[in-house]
mmCIF file of C-alpha atoms in Angstrom:
data_model
loop_
_atom_site.group_PDB
_atom_site.id
_atom_site.type_symbol
_atom_site.label_atom_id
_atom_site.label_comp_id
_atom_site.label_asym_id
_atom_site.label_seq_id
_atom_site.Cartn_x
_atom_site.Cartn_y
_atom_site.Cartn_z
ATOM 1 C CA GLY A 1 -284.866 -92.377 59.478
ATOM 2 C CA GLN A 2 -288.013 -94.289 58.758
ATOM 3 C CA ASN A 3 -291.053 -92.441 57.429
ATOM 4 C CA ILE A 4 -294.598 -93.764 57.112
ATOM 5 C CA ASP A 5 -297.377 -91.442 55.933
ATOM 6 C CA GLN A 6 -301.126 -91.921 56.016
ATOM 7 C CA PRO A 7 -304.030 -89.464 56.104
ATOM 8 C CA THR A 8 -304.992 -88.267 59.565
ATOM 9 C CA GLU A 9 -308.759 -88.564 59.181
ATOM 10 C CA MET A 10 -311.351 -89.899 56.752
ATOM 11 C CA THR A 11 -315.132 -90.025 56.742
ATOM 12 C CA ALA A 12 -317.263 -92.481 54.779
ATOM 13 C CA THR A 13 -320.891 -93.553 54.601
ATOM 14 C CA GLU A 14 -322.316 -96.800 55.930
ATOM 15 C CA GLY A 15 -322.476 -99.398 53.150
ATOM 16 C CA ALA A 16 -319.871 -97.641 51.015
ATOM 17 C CA ILE A 17 -316.257 -98.539 50.150
ATOM 18 C CA VAL A 18 -313.261 -96.652 51.537
ATOM 19 C CA GLN A 19 -309.574 -96.832 50.646
ATOM 20 C CA ILE A 20 -306.935 -95.815 53.196
ATOM 21 C CA ASN A 21 -303.539 -95.124 51.655
ATOM 22 C CA CYS A 22 -300.103 -95.545 53.185
ATOM 23 C CA THR A 23 -296.742 -94.563 51.726
ATOM 24 C CA TYR A 24 -293.423 -95.460 53.263
ATOM 25 C CA GLN A 25 -289.758 -94.565 52.931
ATOM 26 C CA THR A 26 -287.696 -96.965 55.002
ATOM 27 C CA SER A 27 -284.123 -98.216 55.007
ATOM 28 C CA GLY A 28 -285.338 -101.730 54.212
ATOM 29 C CA PHE A 29 -288.550 -103.707 53.760
ATOM 30 C CA ASN A 30 -289.658 -107.078 55.055
ATOM 31 C CA GLY A 31 -293.430 -106.745 55.176
ATOM 32 C CA LEU A 32 -296.275 -104.291 55.665
ATOM 33 C CA PHE A 33 -298.978 -104.717 58.291
ATOM 34 C CA TRP A 34 -302.352 -103.102 58.904
ATOM 35 C CA TYR A 35 -303.837 -102.893 62.389
ATOM 36 C CA GLN A 36 -307.248 -101.667 63.567
ATOM 37 C CA GLN A 37 -307.542 -99.756 66.830
ATOM 38 C CA HIS A 38 -310.877 -98.783 68.369
ATOM 39 C CA ALA A 39 -310.804 -95.814 70.744
ATOM 40 C CA GLY A 40 -309.427 -96.811 74.138
ATOM 41 C CA GLU A 41 -308.520 -100.315 72.984
ATOM 42 C CA ALA A 42 -305.468 -102.229 71.798
ATOM 43 C CA PRO A 43 -304.422 -102.424 68.134
ATOM 44 C CA THR A 44 -305.551 -105.680 66.524
ATOM 45 C CA PHE A 45 -303.954 -107.297 63.487
ATOM 46 C CA LEU A 46 -305.861 -107.039 60.185
ATOM 47 C CA SER A 47 -303.560 -107.968 57.319
ATOM 48 C CA TYR A 48 -300.020 -108.573 56.127
ATOM 49 C CA ASN A 49 -298.377 -108.087 52.707
ATOM 50 C CA VAL A 50 -294.813 -108.957 51.806
ATOM 51 C CA LEU A 51 -295.201 -109.488 48.039
ATOM 52 C CA ASP A 52 -296.786 -107.119 45.537
ATOM 53 C CA GLY A 53 -300.472 -107.526 44.958
ATOM 54 C CA LEU A 54 -303.801 -107.772 46.699
ATOM 55 C CA GLU A 55 -304.619 -109.838 49.780
ATOM 56 C CA GLU A 56 -308.327 -110.287 50.435
ATOM 57 C CA LYS A 57 -309.870 -111.227 53.753
ATOM 58 C CA GLY A 58 -313.635 -110.891 53.848
ATOM 59 C CA ARG A 59 -314.693 -107.239 53.680
ATOM 60 C CA PHE A 60 -311.081 -106.103 54.048
ATOM 61 C CA SER A 61 -308.365 -106.159 51.368
ATOM 62 C CA SER A 62 -304.807 -104.849 51.410
ATOM 63 C CA PHE A 63 -302.625 -103.994 48.449
ATOM 64 C CA LEU A 64 -298.869 -103.537 48.209
ATOM 65 C CA SER A 65 -296.522 -102.063 45.606
ATOM 66 C CA ARG A 66 -292.949 -102.345 46.825
ATOM 67 C CA SER A 67 -291.487 -100.390 43.908
ATOM 68 C CA LYS A 68 -293.722 -97.434 44.763
ATOM 69 C CA GLY A 69 -293.451 -97.748 48.541
ATOM 70 C CA TYR A 70 -297.242 -97.804 48.649
ATOM 71 C CA SER A 71 -300.022 -99.769 50.250
ATOM 72 C CA TYR A 72 -303.728 -99.347 50.735
ATOM 73 C CA LEU A 73 -306.396 -100.908 52.912
ATOM 74 C CA LEU A 74 -309.793 -101.309 51.256
ATOM 75 C CA LEU A 75 -312.889 -101.683 53.402
ATOM 76 C CA LYS A 76 -316.102 -102.744 51.664
ATOM 77 C CA GLU A 77 -319.728 -102.631 52.829
ATOM 78 C CA LEU A 78 -318.804 -100.280 55.632
ATOM 79 C CA GLN A 79 -320.464 -100.775 58.994
ATOM 80 C CA MET A 80 -320.686 -98.379 61.928
ATOM 81 C CA LYS A 81 -318.410 -100.687 63.915
ATOM 82 C CA ASP A 82 -315.623 -100.014 61.379
ATOM 83 C CA SER A 83 -315.203 -96.545 62.904
ATOM 84 C CA ALA A 84 -311.689 -96.808 64.318
ATOM 85 C CA SER A 85 -308.083 -95.840 63.666
ATOM 86 C CA TYR A 86 -306.196 -97.868 61.057
ATOM 87 C CA LEU A 87 -302.448 -98.149 61.540
ATOM 88 C CA CYS A 88 -300.001 -98.927 58.760
ATOM 89 C CA ALA A 89 -296.717 -100.500 59.927
ATOM 90 C CA VAL A 90 -293.545 -101.653 58.179
ATOM 91 C CA ARG A 91 -291.063 -104.302 59.242
ATOM 92 C CA VAL A 92 -287.745 -102.942 58.041
ATOM 93 C CA SER A 93 -285.708 -106.136 58.183
ATOM 94 C CA GLY A 94 -285.658 -109.672 59.540
ATOM 95 C CA ASN A 95 -287.685 -109.909 62.725
ATOM 96 C CA THR A 96 -287.104 -106.318 63.792
ATOM 97 C CA PRO A 97 -290.015 -104.489 65.420
ATOM 98 C CA LEU A 98 -292.650 -102.743 63.342
ATOM 99 C CA VAL A 99 -292.430 -99.036 62.588
ATOM 100 C CA PHE A 100 -295.918 -97.564 62.797
ATOM 101 C CA GLY A 101 -297.543 -94.660 61.008
ATOM 102 C CA LYS A 102 -299.612 -92.298 63.134
ATOM 103 C CA GLY A 103 -302.852 -93.883 61.989
ATOM 104 C CA THR A 104 -305.923 -92.832 60.027
ATOM 105 C CA ARG A 105 -309.043 -92.150 62.064
ATOM 106 C CA LEU A 106 -312.043 -93.401 60.059
ATOM 107 C CA SER A 107 -315.541 -92.216 60.904
ATOM 108 C CA VAL A 108 -318.440 -94.144 59.389
ATOM 109 C CA ILE A 109 -321.643 -92.101 59.225
ATOM 110 C CA ALA A 110 -325.214 -93.116 58.493
ATOM 111 C CA ASP B 1 -306.260 -118.656 74.906
ATOM 112 C CA ALA B 2 -305.262 -115.724 77.093
ATOM 113 C CA GLY B 3 -303.856 -112.767 75.237
ATOM 114 C CA VAL B 4 -301.170 -110.355 76.394
ATOM 115 C CA ILE B 5 -302.039 -109.245 79.909
ATOM 116 C CA GLN B 6 -301.031 -105.842 81.228
ATOM 117 C CA SER B 7 -301.473 -104.278 84.634
ATOM 118 C CA PRO B 8 -302.559 -101.892 85.880
ATOM 119 C CA ARG B 9 -305.088 -100.702 83.278
ATOM 120 C CA HIS B 10 -305.000 -97.188 84.671
ATOM 121 C CA GLU B 11 -302.439 -95.417 86.845
ATOM 122 C CA VAL B 12 -302.625 -91.898 88.206
ATOM 123 C CA THR B 13 -299.723 -90.702 90.288
ATOM 124 C CA GLU B 14 -297.876 -87.575 91.244
ATOM 125 C CA MET B 15 -294.746 -86.312 89.605
ATOM 126 C CA GLY B 16 -291.597 -87.779 91.118
ATOM 127 C CA GLN B 17 -293.159 -91.090 92.074
ATOM 128 C CA GLU B 18 -291.940 -94.436 90.781
ATOM 129 C CA VAL B 19 -294.242 -96.174 88.308
ATOM 130 C CA THR B 20 -294.066 -99.882 87.443
ATOM 131 C CA LEU B 21 -295.992 -101.335 84.514
ATOM 132 C CA ARG B 22 -296.335 -105.091 84.140
ATOM 133 C CA CYS B 23 -296.809 -107.423 81.195
ATOM 134 C CA LYS B 24 -297.433 -111.142 80.752
ATOM 135 C CA PRO B 25 -296.869 -112.158 77.101
ATOM 136 C CA ILE B 26 -298.697 -114.929 75.301
ATOM 137 C CA SER B 27 -297.260 -118.297 76.269
ATOM 138 C CA GLY B 28 -294.746 -119.547 73.710
ATOM 139 C CA HIS B 29 -294.023 -116.156 72.207
ATOM 140 C CA ASP B 30 -290.318 -115.330 71.989
ATOM 141 C CA TYR B 31 -290.506 -111.586 71.315
ATOM 142 C CA LEU B 32 -291.794 -108.923 73.686
ATOM 143 C CA PHE B 33 -292.193 -105.241 72.842
ATOM 144 C CA TRP B 34 -292.954 -102.126 74.889
ATOM 145 C CA TYR B 35 -294.606 -99.221 73.038
ATOM 146 C CA ARG B 36 -295.834 -95.787 74.074
ATOM 147 C CA GLN B 37 -298.760 -94.108 72.303
ATOM 148 C CA THR B 38 -299.604 -90.398 72.309
ATOM 149 C CA MET B 39 -301.734 -88.275 70.015
ATOM 150 C CA MET B 40 -298.726 -86.256 68.893
ATOM 151 C CA ARG B 41 -296.226 -89.024 68.253
ATOM 152 C CA GLY B 42 -298.389 -92.080 67.600
ATOM 153 C CA LEU B 43 -297.124 -95.535 68.565
ATOM 154 C CA GLU B 44 -293.410 -95.519 69.400
ATOM 155 C CA LEU B 45 -291.233 -98.510 70.233
ATOM 156 C CA LEU B 46 -289.424 -98.158 73.544
ATOM 157 C CA ILE B 47 -287.582 -101.483 73.856
ATOM 158 C CA TYR B 48 -287.886 -105.089 72.746
ATOM 159 C CA PHE B 49 -286.690 -108.463 73.999
ATOM 160 C CA ASN B 50 -285.971 -111.740 72.242
ATOM 161 C CA ASN B 51 -285.891 -114.833 74.451
ATOM 162 C CA ASN B 52 -285.834 -112.555 77.522
ATOM 163 C CA VAL B 53 -282.736 -110.655 76.305
ATOM 164 C CA PRO B 54 -283.019 -106.918 75.566
ATOM 165 C CA ILE B 55 -282.159 -106.379 71.909
ATOM 166 C CA ASP B 56 -282.740 -102.690 71.285
ATOM 167 C CA ASP B 57 -283.486 -100.043 73.890
ATOM 168 C CA SER B 58 -282.699 -97.028 71.714
ATOM 169 C CA GLY B 59 -286.307 -95.894 71.977
ATOM 170 C CA MET B 60 -286.181 -95.514 75.750
ATOM 171 C CA PRO B 61 -286.480 -91.759 76.295
ATOM 172 C CA GLU B 62 -283.880 -91.378 79.021
ATOM 173 C CA ASP B 63 -282.320 -92.982 82.046
ATOM 174 C CA ARG B 64 -285.508 -92.581 84.029
ATOM 175 C CA PHE B 65 -286.919 -95.489 82.029
ATOM 176 C CA SER B 66 -285.830 -99.086 82.540
ATOM 177 C CA ALA B 67 -287.248 -102.460 81.488
ATOM 178 C CA LYS B 68 -286.595 -106.018 82.573
ATOM 179 C CA MET B 69 -287.685 -109.465 81.524
ATOM 180 C CA PRO B 70 -286.624 -111.891 84.263
ATOM 181 C CA ASN B 71 -288.355 -114.859 82.605
ATOM 182 C CA ALA B 72 -290.387 -115.791 79.551
ATOM 183 C CA SER B 73 -293.706 -114.959 81.181
ATOM 184 C CA PHE B 74 -293.113 -111.558 82.767
ATOM 185 C CA SER B 75 -291.736 -108.124 81.968
ATOM 186 C CA THR B 76 -291.742 -104.751 83.712
ATOM 187 C CA LEU B 77 -291.314 -101.190 82.536
ATOM 188 C CA LYS B 78 -290.291 -98.790 85.278
ATOM 189 C CA ILE B 79 -290.219 -95.003 85.320
ATOM 190 C CA GLN B 80 -288.353 -93.340 88.166
ATOM 191 C CA PRO B 81 -288.841 -90.479 88.783
ATOM 192 C CA SER B 82 -291.982 -89.919 86.739
ATOM 193 C CA GLU B 83 -292.751 -86.583 85.022
ATOM 194 C CA PRO B 84 -295.983 -85.166 83.536
ATOM 195 C CA ARG B 85 -294.607 -85.587 79.985
ATOM 196 C CA ASP B 86 -294.544 -89.368 80.577
ATOM 197 C CA SER B 87 -298.360 -89.379 80.500
ATOM 198 C CA ALA B 88 -299.408 -91.711 77.673
ATOM 199 C CA VAL B 89 -300.829 -95.151 76.965
ATOM 200 C CA TYR B 90 -298.167 -97.834 77.303
ATOM 201 C CA PHE B 91 -298.682 -101.037 75.331
ATOM 202 C CA CYS B 92 -296.943 -104.355 75.638
ATOM 203 C CA ALA B 93 -297.000 -106.705 72.637
ATOM 204 C CA SER B 94 -295.641 -110.165 71.966
ATOM 205 C CA SER B 95 -295.041 -112.331 68.921
ATOM 206 C CA PHE B 96 -293.612 -115.666 67.843
ATOM 207 C CA GLY B 97 -290.871 -115.399 65.237
ATOM 208 C CA ASP B 98 -291.997 -113.255 62.308
ATOM 209 C CA GLN B 99 -295.698 -113.635 63.076
ATOM 210 C CA PRO B 100 -297.850 -110.515 63.704
ATOM 211 C CA GLN B 101 -297.585 -108.865 67.088
ATOM 212 C CA HIS B 102 -300.425 -109.213 69.582
ATOM 213 C CA PHE B 103 -301.041 -106.234 71.832
ATOM 214 C CA GLY B 104 -302.228 -106.039 75.423
ATOM 215 C CA ASP B 105 -305.014 -103.661 76.435
ATOM 216 C CA GLY B 106 -302.480 -101.041 77.542
ATOM 217 C CA THR B 107 -301.868 -99.016 80.688
ATOM 218 C CA ARG B 108 -303.227 -95.471 80.635
ATOM 219 C CA LEU B 109 -300.715 -93.494 82.690
ATOM 220 C CA SER B 110 -301.367 -90.002 84.016
ATOM 221 C CA ILE B 111 -298.640 -88.121 85.888
ATOM 222 C CA LEU B 112 -299.953 -85.087 87.760
#
């Protein structure tokens, strides 16, 4: 089976930096995705990694190590609006659907 | 551009009734996915289509669930008969090739 693990909950302070980790054990690998989901809303795409290394997009960065089956999402200069769930997802092969982790609920406090 | 459109947004019905969820994917997208989200199990794939053809329905819980995609701009997910354990948020998503999936706003389904 496919297994994707991420912490259930995290809390961080406004203005700080937070790192959300994701580890995966899957039968194959063709890309790792991060989605943001605010309560009661749809998941929205944040970032995509298929090669090792860091992808930066404004305040958000995502890192991938394929040999370790590991990724993280880094959020800088946290804002209250960043309070949401962050979903890690792996594409196992080709254009097959994503396999999602259960998400990390991030609370940003003043 | 319009995103993925789902209807209804909320559905409350009694056990045993038929439920039909609808989805209009983004124009030009060739993949369509149906997911179910619960607190316990997270986001689970139910079925997906490529060019209107069902590719993998192994995630459909049982025969009470069925999905169709009669054309490139419309899909339905039907539950008959519905049971309380089917209560969840059902998301439809679409994508073009290997591009990221775009999700609809979901249907919050409650079976009493």
